[in-house]
Tab-separated table of C-alpha atoms in Angstrom:
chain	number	residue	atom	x	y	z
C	12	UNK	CA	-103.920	-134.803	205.724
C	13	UNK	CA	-106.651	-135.806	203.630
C	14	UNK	CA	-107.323	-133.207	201.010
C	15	UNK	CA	-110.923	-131.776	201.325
C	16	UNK	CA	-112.329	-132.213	204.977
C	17	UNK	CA	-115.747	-131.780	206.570
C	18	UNK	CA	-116.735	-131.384	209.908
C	19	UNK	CA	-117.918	-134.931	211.279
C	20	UNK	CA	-121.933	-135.734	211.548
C	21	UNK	CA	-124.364	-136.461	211.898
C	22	UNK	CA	-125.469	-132.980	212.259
C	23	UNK	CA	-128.952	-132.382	213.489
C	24	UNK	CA	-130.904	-129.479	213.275
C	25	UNK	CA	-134.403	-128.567	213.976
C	26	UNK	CA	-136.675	-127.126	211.814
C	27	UNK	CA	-136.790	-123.275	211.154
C	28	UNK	CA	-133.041	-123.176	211.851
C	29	UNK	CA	-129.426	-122.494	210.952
C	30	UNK	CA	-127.692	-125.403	209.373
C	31	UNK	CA	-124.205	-124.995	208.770
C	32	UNK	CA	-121.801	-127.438	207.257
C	33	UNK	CA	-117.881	-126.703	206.910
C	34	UNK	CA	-115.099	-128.162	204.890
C	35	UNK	CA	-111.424	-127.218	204.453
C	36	UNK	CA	-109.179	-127.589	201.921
C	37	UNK	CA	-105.531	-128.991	201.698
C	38	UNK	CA	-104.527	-127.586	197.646
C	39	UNK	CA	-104.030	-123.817	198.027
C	40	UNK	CA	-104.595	-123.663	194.594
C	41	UNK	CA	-107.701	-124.634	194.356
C	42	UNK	CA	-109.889	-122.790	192.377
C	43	UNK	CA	-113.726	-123.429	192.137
C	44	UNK	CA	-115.519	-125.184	195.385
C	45	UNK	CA	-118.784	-126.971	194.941
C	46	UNK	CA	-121.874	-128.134	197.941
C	47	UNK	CA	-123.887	-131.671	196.323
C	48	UNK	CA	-126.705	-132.881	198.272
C	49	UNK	CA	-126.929	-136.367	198.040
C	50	UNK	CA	-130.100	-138.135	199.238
C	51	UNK	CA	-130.123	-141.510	200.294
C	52	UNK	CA	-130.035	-144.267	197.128
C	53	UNK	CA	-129.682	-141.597	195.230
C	54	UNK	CA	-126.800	-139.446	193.013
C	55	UNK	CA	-125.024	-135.981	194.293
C	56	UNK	CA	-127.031	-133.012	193.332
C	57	UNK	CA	-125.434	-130.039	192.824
C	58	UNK	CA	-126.334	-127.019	194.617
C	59	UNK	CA	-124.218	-124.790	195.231
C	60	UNK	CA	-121.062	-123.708	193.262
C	61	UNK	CA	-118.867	-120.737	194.226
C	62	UNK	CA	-115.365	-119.470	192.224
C	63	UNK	CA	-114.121	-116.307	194.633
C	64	UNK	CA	-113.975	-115.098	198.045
C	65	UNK	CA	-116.718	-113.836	199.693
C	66	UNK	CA	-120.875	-114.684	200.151
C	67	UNK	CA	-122.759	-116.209	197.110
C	68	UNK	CA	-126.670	-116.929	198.359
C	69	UNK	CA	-129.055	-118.960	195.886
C	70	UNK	CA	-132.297	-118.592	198.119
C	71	UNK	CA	-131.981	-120.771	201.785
C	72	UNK	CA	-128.880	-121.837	200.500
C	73	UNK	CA	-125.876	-119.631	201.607
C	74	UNK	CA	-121.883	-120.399	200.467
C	75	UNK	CA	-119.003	-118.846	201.997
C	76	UNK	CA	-115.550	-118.662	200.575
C	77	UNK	CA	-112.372	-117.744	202.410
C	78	UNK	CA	-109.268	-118.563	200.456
C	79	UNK	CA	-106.977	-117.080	202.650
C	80	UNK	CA	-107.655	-119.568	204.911
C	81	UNK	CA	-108.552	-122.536	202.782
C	82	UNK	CA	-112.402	-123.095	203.636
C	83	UNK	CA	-115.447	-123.552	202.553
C	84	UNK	CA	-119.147	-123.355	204.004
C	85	UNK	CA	-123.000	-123.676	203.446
C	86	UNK	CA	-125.209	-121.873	205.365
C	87	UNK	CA	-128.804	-123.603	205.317
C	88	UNK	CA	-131.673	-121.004	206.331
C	89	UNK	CA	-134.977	-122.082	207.878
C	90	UNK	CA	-133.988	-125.787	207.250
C	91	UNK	CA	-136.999	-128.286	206.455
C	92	UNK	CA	-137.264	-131.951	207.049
C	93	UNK	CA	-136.557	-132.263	202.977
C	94	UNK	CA	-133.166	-130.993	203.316
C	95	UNK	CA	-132.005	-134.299	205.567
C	96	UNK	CA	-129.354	-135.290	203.195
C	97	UNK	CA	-125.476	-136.364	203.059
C	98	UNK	CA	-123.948	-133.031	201.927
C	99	UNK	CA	-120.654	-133.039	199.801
C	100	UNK	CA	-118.185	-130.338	199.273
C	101	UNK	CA	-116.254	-131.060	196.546
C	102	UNK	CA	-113.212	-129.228	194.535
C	103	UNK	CA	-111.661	-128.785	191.520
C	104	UNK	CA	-108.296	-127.429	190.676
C	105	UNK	CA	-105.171	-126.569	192.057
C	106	UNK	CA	-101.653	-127.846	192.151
C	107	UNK	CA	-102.321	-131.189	193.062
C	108	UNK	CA	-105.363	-131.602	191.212
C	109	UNK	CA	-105.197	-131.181	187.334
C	110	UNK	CA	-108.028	-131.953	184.565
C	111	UNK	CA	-110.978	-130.695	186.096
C	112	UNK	CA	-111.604	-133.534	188.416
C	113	UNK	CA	-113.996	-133.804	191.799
C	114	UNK	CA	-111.784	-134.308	195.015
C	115	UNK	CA	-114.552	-134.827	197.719
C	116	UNK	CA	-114.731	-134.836	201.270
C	117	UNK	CA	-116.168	-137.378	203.167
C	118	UNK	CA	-119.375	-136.066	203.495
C	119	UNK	CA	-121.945	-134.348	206.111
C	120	UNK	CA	-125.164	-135.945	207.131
C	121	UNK	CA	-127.721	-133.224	207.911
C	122	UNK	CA	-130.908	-134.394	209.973
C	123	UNK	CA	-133.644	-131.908	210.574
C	124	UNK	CA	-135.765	-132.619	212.945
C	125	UNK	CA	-139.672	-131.560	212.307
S	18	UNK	CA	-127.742	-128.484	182.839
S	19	UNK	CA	-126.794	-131.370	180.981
S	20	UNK	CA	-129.340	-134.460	181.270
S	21	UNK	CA	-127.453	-137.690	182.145
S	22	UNK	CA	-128.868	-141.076	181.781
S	23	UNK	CA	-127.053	-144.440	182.891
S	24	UNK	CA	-127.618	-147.729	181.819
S	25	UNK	CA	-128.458	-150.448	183.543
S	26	UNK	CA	-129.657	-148.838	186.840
S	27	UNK	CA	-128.640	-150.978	188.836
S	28	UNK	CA	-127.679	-154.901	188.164
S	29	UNK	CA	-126.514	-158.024	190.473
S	30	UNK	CA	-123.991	-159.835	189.236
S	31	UNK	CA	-121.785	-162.978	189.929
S	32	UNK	CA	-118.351	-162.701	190.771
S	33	UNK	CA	-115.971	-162.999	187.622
S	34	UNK	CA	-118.108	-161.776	185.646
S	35	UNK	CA	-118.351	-158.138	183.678
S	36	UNK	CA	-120.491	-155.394	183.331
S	37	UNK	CA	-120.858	-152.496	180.948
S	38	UNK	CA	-121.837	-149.372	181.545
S	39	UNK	CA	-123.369	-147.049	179.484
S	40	UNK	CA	-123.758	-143.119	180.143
S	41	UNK	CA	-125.571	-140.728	177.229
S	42	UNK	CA	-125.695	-137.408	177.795
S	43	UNK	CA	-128.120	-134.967	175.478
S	44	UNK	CA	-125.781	-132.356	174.287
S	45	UNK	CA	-122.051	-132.803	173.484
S	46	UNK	CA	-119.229	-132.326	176.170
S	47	UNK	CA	-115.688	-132.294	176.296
S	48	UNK	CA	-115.039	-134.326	179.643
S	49	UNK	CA	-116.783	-137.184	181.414
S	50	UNK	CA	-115.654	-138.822	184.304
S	51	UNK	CA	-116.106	-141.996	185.772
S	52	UNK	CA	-116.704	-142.075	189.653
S	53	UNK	CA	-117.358	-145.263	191.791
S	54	UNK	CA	-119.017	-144.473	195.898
S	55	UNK	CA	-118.376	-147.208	197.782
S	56	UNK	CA	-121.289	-148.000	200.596
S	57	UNK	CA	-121.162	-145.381	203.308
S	58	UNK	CA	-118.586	-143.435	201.438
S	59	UNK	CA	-117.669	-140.690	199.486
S	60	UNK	CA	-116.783	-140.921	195.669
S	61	UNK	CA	-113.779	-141.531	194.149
S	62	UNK	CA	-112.574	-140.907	190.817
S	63	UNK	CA	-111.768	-143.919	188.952
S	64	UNK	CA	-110.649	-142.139	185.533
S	65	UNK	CA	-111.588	-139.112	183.050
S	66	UNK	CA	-112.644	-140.573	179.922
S	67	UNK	CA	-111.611	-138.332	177.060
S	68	UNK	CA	-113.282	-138.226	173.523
S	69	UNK	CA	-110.356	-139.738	170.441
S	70	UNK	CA	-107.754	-140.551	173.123
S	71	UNK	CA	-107.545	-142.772	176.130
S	72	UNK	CA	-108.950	-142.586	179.717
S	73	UNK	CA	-106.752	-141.470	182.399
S	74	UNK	CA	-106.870	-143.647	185.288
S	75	UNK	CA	-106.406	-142.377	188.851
S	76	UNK	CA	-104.004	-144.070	191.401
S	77	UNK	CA	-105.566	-147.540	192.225
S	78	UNK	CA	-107.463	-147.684	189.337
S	79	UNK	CA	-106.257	-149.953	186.032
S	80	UNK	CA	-107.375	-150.410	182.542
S	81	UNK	CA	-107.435	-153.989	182.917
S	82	UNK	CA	-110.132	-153.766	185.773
S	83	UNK	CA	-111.671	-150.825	184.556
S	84	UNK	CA	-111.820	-150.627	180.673
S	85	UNK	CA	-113.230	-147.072	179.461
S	86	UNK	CA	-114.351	-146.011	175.904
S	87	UNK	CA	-115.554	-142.680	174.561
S	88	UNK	CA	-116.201	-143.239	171.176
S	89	UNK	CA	-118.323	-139.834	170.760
S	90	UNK	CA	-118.942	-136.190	172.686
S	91	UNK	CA	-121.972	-137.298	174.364
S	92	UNK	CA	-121.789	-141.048	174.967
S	93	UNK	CA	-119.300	-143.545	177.300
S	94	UNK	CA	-118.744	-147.057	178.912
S	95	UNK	CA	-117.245	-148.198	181.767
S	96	UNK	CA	-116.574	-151.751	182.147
S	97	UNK	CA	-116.293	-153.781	185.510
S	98	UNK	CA	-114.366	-156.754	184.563
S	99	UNK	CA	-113.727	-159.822	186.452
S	100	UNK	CA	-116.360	-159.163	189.067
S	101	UNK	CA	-115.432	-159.615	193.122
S	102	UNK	CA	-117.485	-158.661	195.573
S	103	UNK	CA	-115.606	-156.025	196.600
S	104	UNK	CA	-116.950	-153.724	193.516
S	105	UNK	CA	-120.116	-153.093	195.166
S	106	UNK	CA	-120.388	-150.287	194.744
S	107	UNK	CA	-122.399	-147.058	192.838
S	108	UNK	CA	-121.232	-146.226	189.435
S	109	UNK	CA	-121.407	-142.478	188.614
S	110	UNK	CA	-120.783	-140.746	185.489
S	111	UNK	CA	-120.369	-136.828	185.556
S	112	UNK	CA	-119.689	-133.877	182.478
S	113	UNK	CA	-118.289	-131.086	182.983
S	114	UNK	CA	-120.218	-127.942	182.556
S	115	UNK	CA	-119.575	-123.987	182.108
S	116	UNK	CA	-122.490	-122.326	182.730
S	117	UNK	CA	-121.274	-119.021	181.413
S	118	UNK	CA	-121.306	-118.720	177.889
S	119	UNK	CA	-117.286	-118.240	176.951
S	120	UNK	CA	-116.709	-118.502	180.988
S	121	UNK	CA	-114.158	-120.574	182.416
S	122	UNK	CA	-116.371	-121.456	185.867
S	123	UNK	CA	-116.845	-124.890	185.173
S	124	UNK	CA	-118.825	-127.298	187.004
S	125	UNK	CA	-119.831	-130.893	187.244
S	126	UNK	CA	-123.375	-132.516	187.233
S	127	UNK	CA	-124.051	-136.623	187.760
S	128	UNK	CA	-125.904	-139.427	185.905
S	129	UNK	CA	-128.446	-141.446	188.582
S	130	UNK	CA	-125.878	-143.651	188.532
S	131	UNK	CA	-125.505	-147.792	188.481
S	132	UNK	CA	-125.819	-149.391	191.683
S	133	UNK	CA	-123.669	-153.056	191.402
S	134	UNK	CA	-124.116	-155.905	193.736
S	135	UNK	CA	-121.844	-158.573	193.110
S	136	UNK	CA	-122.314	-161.667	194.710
């Protein structure tokens, strides 16, 4: 099982909509949860960070945290064209994962469609 | 946030060769960390380069190969030695982060990273 896992893409969306990416976690432990947008040629962006259960919104951008049952999600409101991107969820902590390092998942690719 | 520069941007090199990477960052941080995304993948985490002691490599990843320094709080290297192909790759550096002043939330931002074509 590998040990931060998002939901296969491409994902596409159109415009004005709902996009919403998912990831699970394997390290119960795990203790702060990250979203990067990544743009083609270019390096991970963070955008979205969240620490404890529950809703954290950071204006289109929504995070979800449920650690009860190990996952993770971003909620993108009225998507645009601009957020077609590879999106990241990424995690630090836990048992298996000392020292403040970045496991990753595999990535989503988001395309919104105008 | 911290601002992140890399150096070279990008470079294409022959095989058995080496290349040295260079990542500043403008204020002083306790942890970097050394990624590598391979084409069409994720990143990985080749080591956490610590200021006044050694790097700690992850599984797969070796000094020898991958030689690290850290001689301040706001500079590093990574070195690509002995060049195949198969280290095509992007080079990112991170630094950790905690946004909240005496928090312990920490986070993680990137350099633009090093994008390596060995031929």
């Amino acid at each position: 099982q590998k040990e931060v896992e998002q939901n296969s893409g491409p994902l596409s969306v159109p415009e004005g909509a709902i996009a919403s990416l998912n990831c699970t976690y394997s390290d119960r432990g795990s203790q702060s949860f990250f979203w990067y947008r990544q743009y083609s040629g270019k390096s991970p962006e963070l955008i979205m960070s969240i620490y404890s259960n529950g809703d954290k919104e950071d204006g289109r951008f929504t995070a979800q945290l449920n650690k009860a049952s190990q996952y993770v999600s971003l909620l993108i409101r009225d998507s645009q064209p601009s957020d077609s991107a590879t999106y990241l969820c990424a995690v630090i902590g836990g048992i298996y994962n000392q020292g403040g390092k970045l496991i990753f998942g595999q990535g989503t690719e988001l395309s919104v469609k105008p | 946030s911290a601002v992140i520069s890399q150096k070279p941007s990008r470079d294409i090199c022959q095989r058995g060769t080496s290349l040295t990477i260079q990542c500043q960052v403008d204020s002083q941080v306790t942890m970097m960390f050394w990624y590598r995304q391979q084409p069409g993948q994720s990143l990985t985490l080749i080591a956490t380069a610590n200021q006044g002691s050694e790097a700690t490599y992850e599984s797969g990843f070796v000094i020898d190969k991958f030689p690290i320094s850290r001689p301040n709080l706001t500079f590093s290297t990574l070195t690509v030695s002995n060049m195949s192909p198969e280290d095509s790759s992007i080079y990112l550096c991170s630094v950790e982060d905690f946004p909240l002043a005496g928090g312990f939330q920490e986070t993680q931002y990137f350099g633009p990273g090093t994008r390596l074509l060995v031929l």
